[in-house]
């Protein structure tokens, strides 16, 4: 998430009432999670296990809960609770804007696009040409829709990321300030849920086709011409490359990559990254032929045990 204009390190420190290490006019251009940071961004870290990763990332401002040596060319914001202060910054730069109409006056809707009754179009939503938005679709603020996109009834784009920090008193939510971006020629079935990015974009690329009741988590990227069947659940920060096929009821864990033209069979559980141009099955998902050989071998176990007992 980039700020509307550049700020200084001192200005950001004032917003969150924190100490800082670096020159007061050090430029701050935005804030992002670690997997999407670029120079000028703030990234937060609150556990020693991840200090090095944050300090060595592309981010040039590190919001951290301990004074450490500051890398050359970077700056630090010292906070007793970086998670809280990251939320403070998100709220400051991307405050919630109440809806005042079922289709916001700030929404931009292209030529020949049809919006069916009871579809909610939030603030600053952009919809391209020749789209079909069916009844009871909800497009939360900032959602971007390309041309020739069809979205069926009950689908929700832009709900908050499922991202929480455990506190003694309960779970504290990381506030979402990102967007959902749907590129051209995408079809979304009914009752799909696509969460916005925490600070970046959850993206469905050109030509992807998604069936009913599919969930896609925050900051995930679905590649071009992917096919995703019903009841698939994809966690946050997943990269699915182009022309991947995922059949029904597959579960995909967070932070992994599924390679180009991979095929994942129904009811598989994907717990690690998968190479492209291969077929997968099972939980944990593995090479299709290998998995079926394992199943065939398991089915022989009773017969083997019976033979051993007879030999005794």
Short mmCIF file of C-alpha atoms in Angstrom, two decimals:
data_model
loop_
_atom_site.label_atom_id
_atom_site.label_comp_id
_atom_site.label_asym_id
_atom_site.label_seq_id
_atom_site.Cartn_x
_atom_site.Cartn_y
_atom_site.Cartn_z
CA UNK A 1 0.00 0.00 0.00
CA UNK A 2 1.53 3.29 -1.11
CA UNK A 3 0.71 6.53 0.67
CA UNK A 4 -0.98 9.34 -1.29
CA UNK A 5 2.23 11.32 -0.84
CA UNK A 6 5.67 10.76 0.66
CA UNK A 7 6.03 11.20 4.42
CA UNK A 8 9.08 11.55 6.62
CA UNK A 9 10.27 9.14 9.28
CA UNK A 10 9.56 11.76 11.95
CA UNK A 11 5.97 12.22 10.70
CA UNK A 12 5.31 8.45 10.83
CA UNK A 13 6.88 8.21 14.30
CA UNK A 14 4.59 11.00 15.47
CA UNK A 15 1.48 9.17 14.21
CA UNK A 16 2.30 6.06 16.25
CA UNK A 17 4.13 7.84 19.11
CA UNK A 18 7.31 5.81 18.66
CA UNK A 19 11.05 6.36 18.82
CA UNK A 20 12.98 6.19 15.59
CA UNK A 21 16.51 5.49 14.40
CA UNK A 22 17.52 7.40 11.28
CA UNK A 23 17.43 10.92 9.93
CA UNK A 24 14.13 12.71 10.67
CA UNK A 25 13.41 13.44 6.99
CA UNK A 26 14.11 9.87 5.84
CA UNK A 27 11.47 9.25 3.10
CA UNK A 28 8.61 6.83 3.76
CA UNK A 29 6.49 5.97 0.72
CA UNK A 30 4.17 3.21 1.94
CA UNK A 31 3.71 0.10 4.07
CA UNK A 32 3.52 -3.56 3.13
CA UNK A 33 3.83 -7.13 4.30
CA UNK A 34 7.23 -8.70 3.91
CA UNK A 35 6.43 -10.68 0.74
CA UNK A 36 5.49 -7.55 -1.23
CA UNK A 37 7.70 -4.81 0.23
CA UNK A 38 9.61 -2.42 -2.01
CA UNK A 39 12.10 0.37 -1.18
CA UNK A 40 10.40 3.15 0.75
CA UNK A 41 8.00 0.76 2.51
CA UNK A 42 7.49 0.09 6.21
CA UNK A 43 7.46 -3.58 7.26
CA UNK A 44 6.68 -4.72 10.80
CA UNK A 45 8.35 -7.48 12.80
CA UNK A 46 7.67 -8.49 16.40
CA UNK A 47 9.55 -11.77 16.87
CA UNK A 48 13.34 -12.32 17.01
CA UNK A 49 12.98 -15.29 14.66
CA UNK A 50 12.06 -12.90 11.83
CA UNK A 51 14.29 -9.91 12.65
CA UNK A 52 16.97 -10.79 10.09
CA UNK A 53 14.43 -11.42 7.32
CA UNK A 54 12.76 -8.05 7.92
CA UNK A 55 16.02 -6.13 8.26
CA UNK A 56 17.38 -7.63 5.03
CA UNK A 57 14.15 -7.24 3.06
CA UNK A 58 13.55 -4.61 0.39
CA UNK A 59 11.75 -2.49 2.99
CA UNK A 60 13.73 0.56 4.06
CA UNK A 61 11.80 1.26 7.28
CA UNK A 62 11.45 -1.52 9.86
CA UNK A 63 8.81 -1.23 12.58
CA UNK A 64 10.37 -3.41 15.29
CA UNK A 65 9.94 -4.11 19.01
CA UNK A 66 13.64 -3.95 19.95
CA UNK A 67 16.55 -1.61 19.31
CA UNK A 68 18.95 -3.36 16.95
CA UNK A 69 21.74 -2.27 14.63
CA UNK A 70 20.17 -0.38 11.75
CA UNK A 71 21.34 -1.51 8.30
CA UNK A 72 22.92 1.13 6.08
CA UNK A 73 20.41 3.08 4.05
CA UNK A 74 17.49 2.11 6.28
CA UNK A 75 15.61 3.41 9.30
CA UNK A 76 13.90 1.90 12.35
CA UNK A 77 10.68 2.67 14.18
CA UNK A 78 10.92 1.31 17.73
CA UNK A 79 7.56 0.15 19.13
CA UNK A 80 6.46 -1.87 22.12
CA UNK A 81 3.77 -3.41 19.87
CA UNK A 82 4.50 -3.30 16.11
CA UNK A 83 1.30 -5.22 15.28
CA UNK A 84 -0.81 -2.57 16.99
CA UNK A 85 1.09 0.28 15.39
CA UNK A 86 0.91 -1.25 11.92
CA UNK A 87 -2.87 -1.30 12.41
CA UNK A 88 -2.73 2.33 13.53
CA UNK A 89 -0.99 3.29 10.30
CA UNK A 90 -3.43 1.30 8.16
CA UNK A 91 -6.36 3.04 9.84
CA UNK A 92 -4.70 6.42 9.44
CA UNK A 93 -3.92 6.08 5.74
CA UNK A 94 -6.85 3.86 4.71
CA UNK A 95 -9.74 4.68 7.06
CA UNK A 96 -13.05 2.86 6.69
CA UNK A 97 -15.48 4.82 4.54
CA UNK A 98 -19.17 4.30 5.23
CA UNK A 99 -21.37 3.41 2.25
CA UNK A 100 -24.12 5.87 1.43
CA UNK A 101 -25.70 4.06 -1.53
CA UNK A 102 -26.13 0.53 -2.90
CA UNK A 103 -23.97 1.65 -5.84
CA UNK A 104 -21.45 4.23 -4.71
CA UNK A 105 -21.29 7.54 -6.53
CA UNK A 106 -17.49 7.17 -6.58
CA UNK A 107 -17.69 3.83 -8.44
CA UNK A 108 -16.68 3.80 -12.10
CA UNK A 109 -18.68 1.41 -14.30
CA UNK A 110 -17.73 0.72 -17.92
CA UNK A 111 -19.77 0.59 -21.11
CA UNK A 112 -22.34 -2.17 -21.61
CA UNK A 113 -21.84 -3.48 -18.07
CA UNK A 114 -24.98 -4.86 -16.41
CA UNK A 115 -25.49 -4.55 -12.65
CA UNK A 116 -28.39 -6.71 -11.46
CA UNK A 117 -30.68 -5.63 -8.57
CA UNK A 118 -29.31 -5.74 -5.02
CA UNK A 119 -25.67 -5.92 -6.07
CA UNK A 120 -23.55 -3.75 -3.73
CA UNK A 121 -20.85 -1.66 -5.39
CA UNK A 122 -18.64 0.01 -2.78
CA UNK A 123 -16.61 3.19 -2.72
CA UNK A 124 -13.99 3.67 -5.43
CA UNK A 125 -14.81 0.37 -7.14
CA UNK A 126 -13.83 0.22 -10.82
CA UNK A 127 -15.67 -2.13 -13.22
CA UNK A 128 -14.66 -2.42 -16.87
CA UNK A 129 -16.70 -2.83 -20.04
CA UNK A 130 -19.10 -5.66 -20.93
CA UNK A 131 -19.29 -7.10 -17.42
CA UNK A 132 -22.23 -8.93 -15.85
CA UNK A 133 -22.61 -8.48 -12.09
CA UNK A 134 -25.48 -10.66 -10.86
CA UNK A 135 -27.88 -10.01 -7.98
CA UNK A 136 -26.54 -9.91 -4.40
CA UNK A 137 -22.89 -9.68 -5.39
CA UNK A 138 -20.87 -7.52 -2.96
CA UNK A 139 -17.86 -5.60 -4.23
CA UNK A 140 -16.17 -3.97 -1.24
CA UNK A 141 -14.34 -0.65 -1.45
CA UNK A 142 -11.44 -0.36 -3.88
CA UNK A 143 -12.18 -3.55 -5.83
CA UNK A 144 -10.94 -3.45 -9.44
CA UNK A 145 -12.75 -5.45 -12.14
CA UNK A 146 -11.48 -5.71 -15.74
CA UNK A 147 -13.43 -6.12 -18.97
CA UNK A 148 -15.72 -9.03 -19.89
CA UNK A 149 -15.99 -10.32 -16.34
CA UNK A 150 -18.99 -12.31 -15.05
CA UNK A 151 -19.66 -12.57 -11.30
CA UNK A 152 -22.55 -14.74 -10.12
CA UNK A 153 -24.94 -14.18 -7.22
CA UNK A 154 -23.76 -14.15 -3.64
CA UNK A 155 -20.07 -13.71 -4.36
CA UNK A 156 -18.16 -11.34 -2.06
CA UNK A 157 -14.97 -9.57 -3.15
CA UNK A 158 -12.87 -7.66 -0.65
CA UNK A 159 -13.70 -9.06 2.79
CA UNK A 160 -10.98 -8.74 5.44
CA UNK A 161 -7.94 -11.00 5.56
CA UNK A 162 -8.12 -13.92 8.00
CA UNK A 163 -5.06 -12.71 9.91
CA UNK A 164 -4.97 -12.59 13.73
CA UNK A 165 -2.46 -12.24 16.53
CA UNK A 166 -3.13 -14.25 19.68
CA UNK A 167 -3.31 -12.11 22.81
CA UNK A 168 -3.98 -13.20 26.41
CA UNK A 169 -7.44 -11.64 26.14
CA UNK A 170 -8.23 -13.13 22.71
CA UNK A 171 -7.41 -12.64 19.03
CA UNK A 172 -6.41 -9.26 17.63
CA UNK A 173 -7.16 -8.73 13.92
CA UNK A 174 -4.67 -7.27 11.48
CA UNK A 175 -6.63 -4.56 9.67
CA UNK A 176 -6.84 -5.00 5.91
CA UNK A 177 -6.03 -2.06 3.66
CA UNK A 178 -5.46 -3.88 0.37
CA UNK A 179 -7.64 -4.64 -2.63
CA UNK A 180 -9.04 -7.37 -4.85
CA UNK A 181 -8.08 -7.09 -8.52
CA UNK A 182 -9.89 -9.16 -11.17
CA UNK A 183 -8.38 -8.99 -14.65
CA UNK A 184 -10.14 -9.33 -18.04
CA UNK A 185 -12.23 -12.33 -19.11
CA UNK A 186 -12.55 -13.86 -15.64
CA UNK A 187 -15.68 -15.80 -14.58
CA UNK A 188 -16.55 -16.16 -10.90
CA UNK A 189 -19.26 -18.60 -9.80
CA UNK A 190 -21.83 -18.02 -7.10
CA UNK A 191 -21.01 -17.80 -3.38
CA UNK A 192 -17.28 -17.31 -3.88
CA UNK A 193 -15.32 -15.32 -1.30
CA UNK A 194 -12.14 -13.50 -2.26
CA UNK A 195 -10.42 -11.63 0.57
CA UNK A 196 -8.58 -8.37 0.02
CA UNK A 197 -4.85 -8.11 0.55
CA UNK A 198 -3.58 -6.92 3.91
CA UNK A 199 -1.67 -4.09 2.22
CA UNK A 200 -1.35 -5.34 -1.36
CA UNK A 201 -3.64 -7.00 -3.89
CA UNK A 202 -5.36 -10.35 -4.08
CA UNK A 203 -5.28 -10.92 -7.83
CA UNK A 204 -7.16 -13.14 -10.28
CA UNK A 205 -5.40 -12.91 -13.62
CA UNK A 206 -6.77 -12.83 -17.13
CA UNK A 207 -8.95 -15.69 -18.34
CA UNK A 208 -9.19 -17.59 -15.05
CA UNK A 209 -12.46 -19.48 -14.45
CA UNK A 210 -13.61 -20.14 -10.90
CA UNK A 211 -16.54 -22.37 -9.95
CA UNK A 212 -19.08 -21.92 -7.14
CA UNK A 213 -18.20 -21.79 -3.43
CA UNK A 214 -14.47 -21.20 -3.81
CA UNK A 215 -12.54 -19.30 -1.14
CA UNK A 216 -9.35 -17.37 -1.95
CA UNK A 217 -7.34 -15.87 0.89
CA UNK A 218 -5.57 -12.54 1.20
CA UNK A 219 -2.69 -11.57 -1.11
CA UNK A 220 -3.03 -14.75 -3.16
CA UNK A 221 -2.36 -14.56 -6.90
CA UNK A 222 -4.27 -16.82 -9.31
CA UNK A 223 -2.53 -17.02 -12.70
CA UNK A 224 -3.86 -16.69 -16.22
CA UNK A 225 -6.31 -19.30 -17.58
CA UNK A 226 -6.53 -21.27 -14.33
CA UNK A 227 -9.52 -23.55 -13.71
CA UNK A 228 -10.65 -23.91 -10.09
CA UNK A 229 -13.59 -26.19 -9.31
CA UNK A 230 -16.20 -25.99 -6.57
CA UNK A 231 -15.44 -25.89 -2.82
CA UNK A 232 -11.70 -25.30 -3.17
CA UNK A 233 -10.15 -23.42 -0.24
CA UNK A 234 -6.95 -21.46 -0.89
CA UNK A 235 -5.17 -19.77 2.01
CA UNK A 236 -3.39 -16.42 1.97
CA UNK A 237 -0.16 -15.51 0.17
CA UNK A 238 -0.39 -18.42 -2.28
CA UNK A 239 0.95 -18.11 -5.82
CA UNK A 240 -0.85 -20.24 -8.39
CA UNK A 241 0.89 -19.91 -11.72
CA UNK A 242 -0.72 -19.91 -15.17
CA UNK A 243 -3.01 -22.66 -16.52
CA UNK A 244 -3.23 -24.62 -13.28
CA UNK A 245 -6.28 -26.88 -12.79
CA UNK A 246 -7.56 -27.49 -9.26
CA UNK A 247 -10.50 -29.87 -8.86
CA UNK A 248 -13.20 -29.87 -6.19
CA UNK A 249 -12.61 -29.66 -2.43
CA UNK A 250 -8.85 -29.19 -2.63
CA UNK A 251 -7.30 -27.38 0.34
CA UNK A 252 -4.17 -25.27 -0.17
CA UNK A 253 -2.05 -24.05 2.75
CA UNK A 254 -0.59 -20.54 2.95
CA UNK A 255 2.59 -19.22 1.43
CA UNK A 256 3.23 -21.88 -1.21
CA UNK A 257 3.49 -21.92 -5.02
CA UNK A 258 1.75 -24.25 -7.46
CA UNK A 259 3.64 -24.32 -10.75
CA UNK A 260 2.39 -23.67 -14.28
CA UNK A 261 0.00 -26.26 -15.77
CA UNK A 262 -0.06 -28.40 -12.63
CA UNK A 263 -3.23 -30.45 -12.06
CA UNK A 264 -4.45 -31.14 -8.52
CA UNK A 265 -7.12 -33.83 -8.21
CA UNK A 266 -10.24 -33.56 -6.07
CA UNK A 267 -10.03 -33.65 -2.26
CA UNK A 268 -6.26 -33.31 -2.21
CA UNK A 269 -4.46 -31.39 0.53
CA UNK A 270 -1.61 -29.20 -0.72
CA UNK A 271 0.83 -28.54 2.13
CA UNK A 272 3.98 -27.63 0.18
CA UNK A 273 4.91 -26.06 -3.13
CA UNK A 274 4.29 -28.18 -6.23
CA UNK A 275 6.24 -28.20 -9.50
CA UNK A 276 4.47 -27.33 -12.71
CA UNK A 277 3.50 -29.67 -15.56
CA UNK A 278 2.66 -32.55 -13.22
CA UNK A 279 -0.51 -34.14 -11.82
CA UNK A 280 -1.05 -34.48 -8.07
CA UNK A 281 -3.39 -36.33 -5.73
CA UNK A 282 -3.84 -37.11 -2.04
CA UNK A 283 -3.06 -35.62 1.34
CA UNK A 284 -0.37 -34.48 1.41
CA UNK A 285 -0.60 -34.01 -2.37
CA UNK A 286 2.06 -35.89 -4.31
CA UNK A 287 2.68 -37.20 -7.81
CA UNK A 288 -0.55 -38.76 -9.08
CA UNK A 289 0.92 -42.13 -10.19
CA UNK A 290 3.10 -42.44 -7.09
CA UNK A 291 0.12 -41.83 -4.84
CA UNK A 292 -2.04 -44.44 -6.55
CA UNK A 293 0.78 -46.99 -6.32
CA UNK A 294 0.93 -46.29 -2.57
CA UNK A 295 -2.83 -46.83 -2.28
CA UNK A 296 -2.56 -50.09 -4.22
CA UNK A 297 0.24 -51.25 -1.91
CA UNK A 298 -1.77 -50.36 1.21
CA UNK A 299 -4.69 -52.47 -0.06
CA UNK A 300 -2.38 -55.50 -0.19
CA UNK A 301 -1.47 -55.22 3.51
CA UNK A 302 -4.37 -57.40 4.84
CA UNK A 303 -3.45 -60.14 2.37
CA UNK A 304 0.22 -59.95 3.37
CA UNK A 305 -0.68 -60.13 7.08
CA UNK A 306 -2.91 -63.13 6.45
CA UNK A 307 -0.09 -64.95 4.62
CA UNK A 308 2.32 -64.21 7.47
CA UNK A 309 -0.15 -65.54 10.02
CA UNK A 310 -0.67 -68.71 7.99
CA UNK A 311 3.08 -69.26 7.75
CA UNK A 312 3.33 -69.07 11.53
#
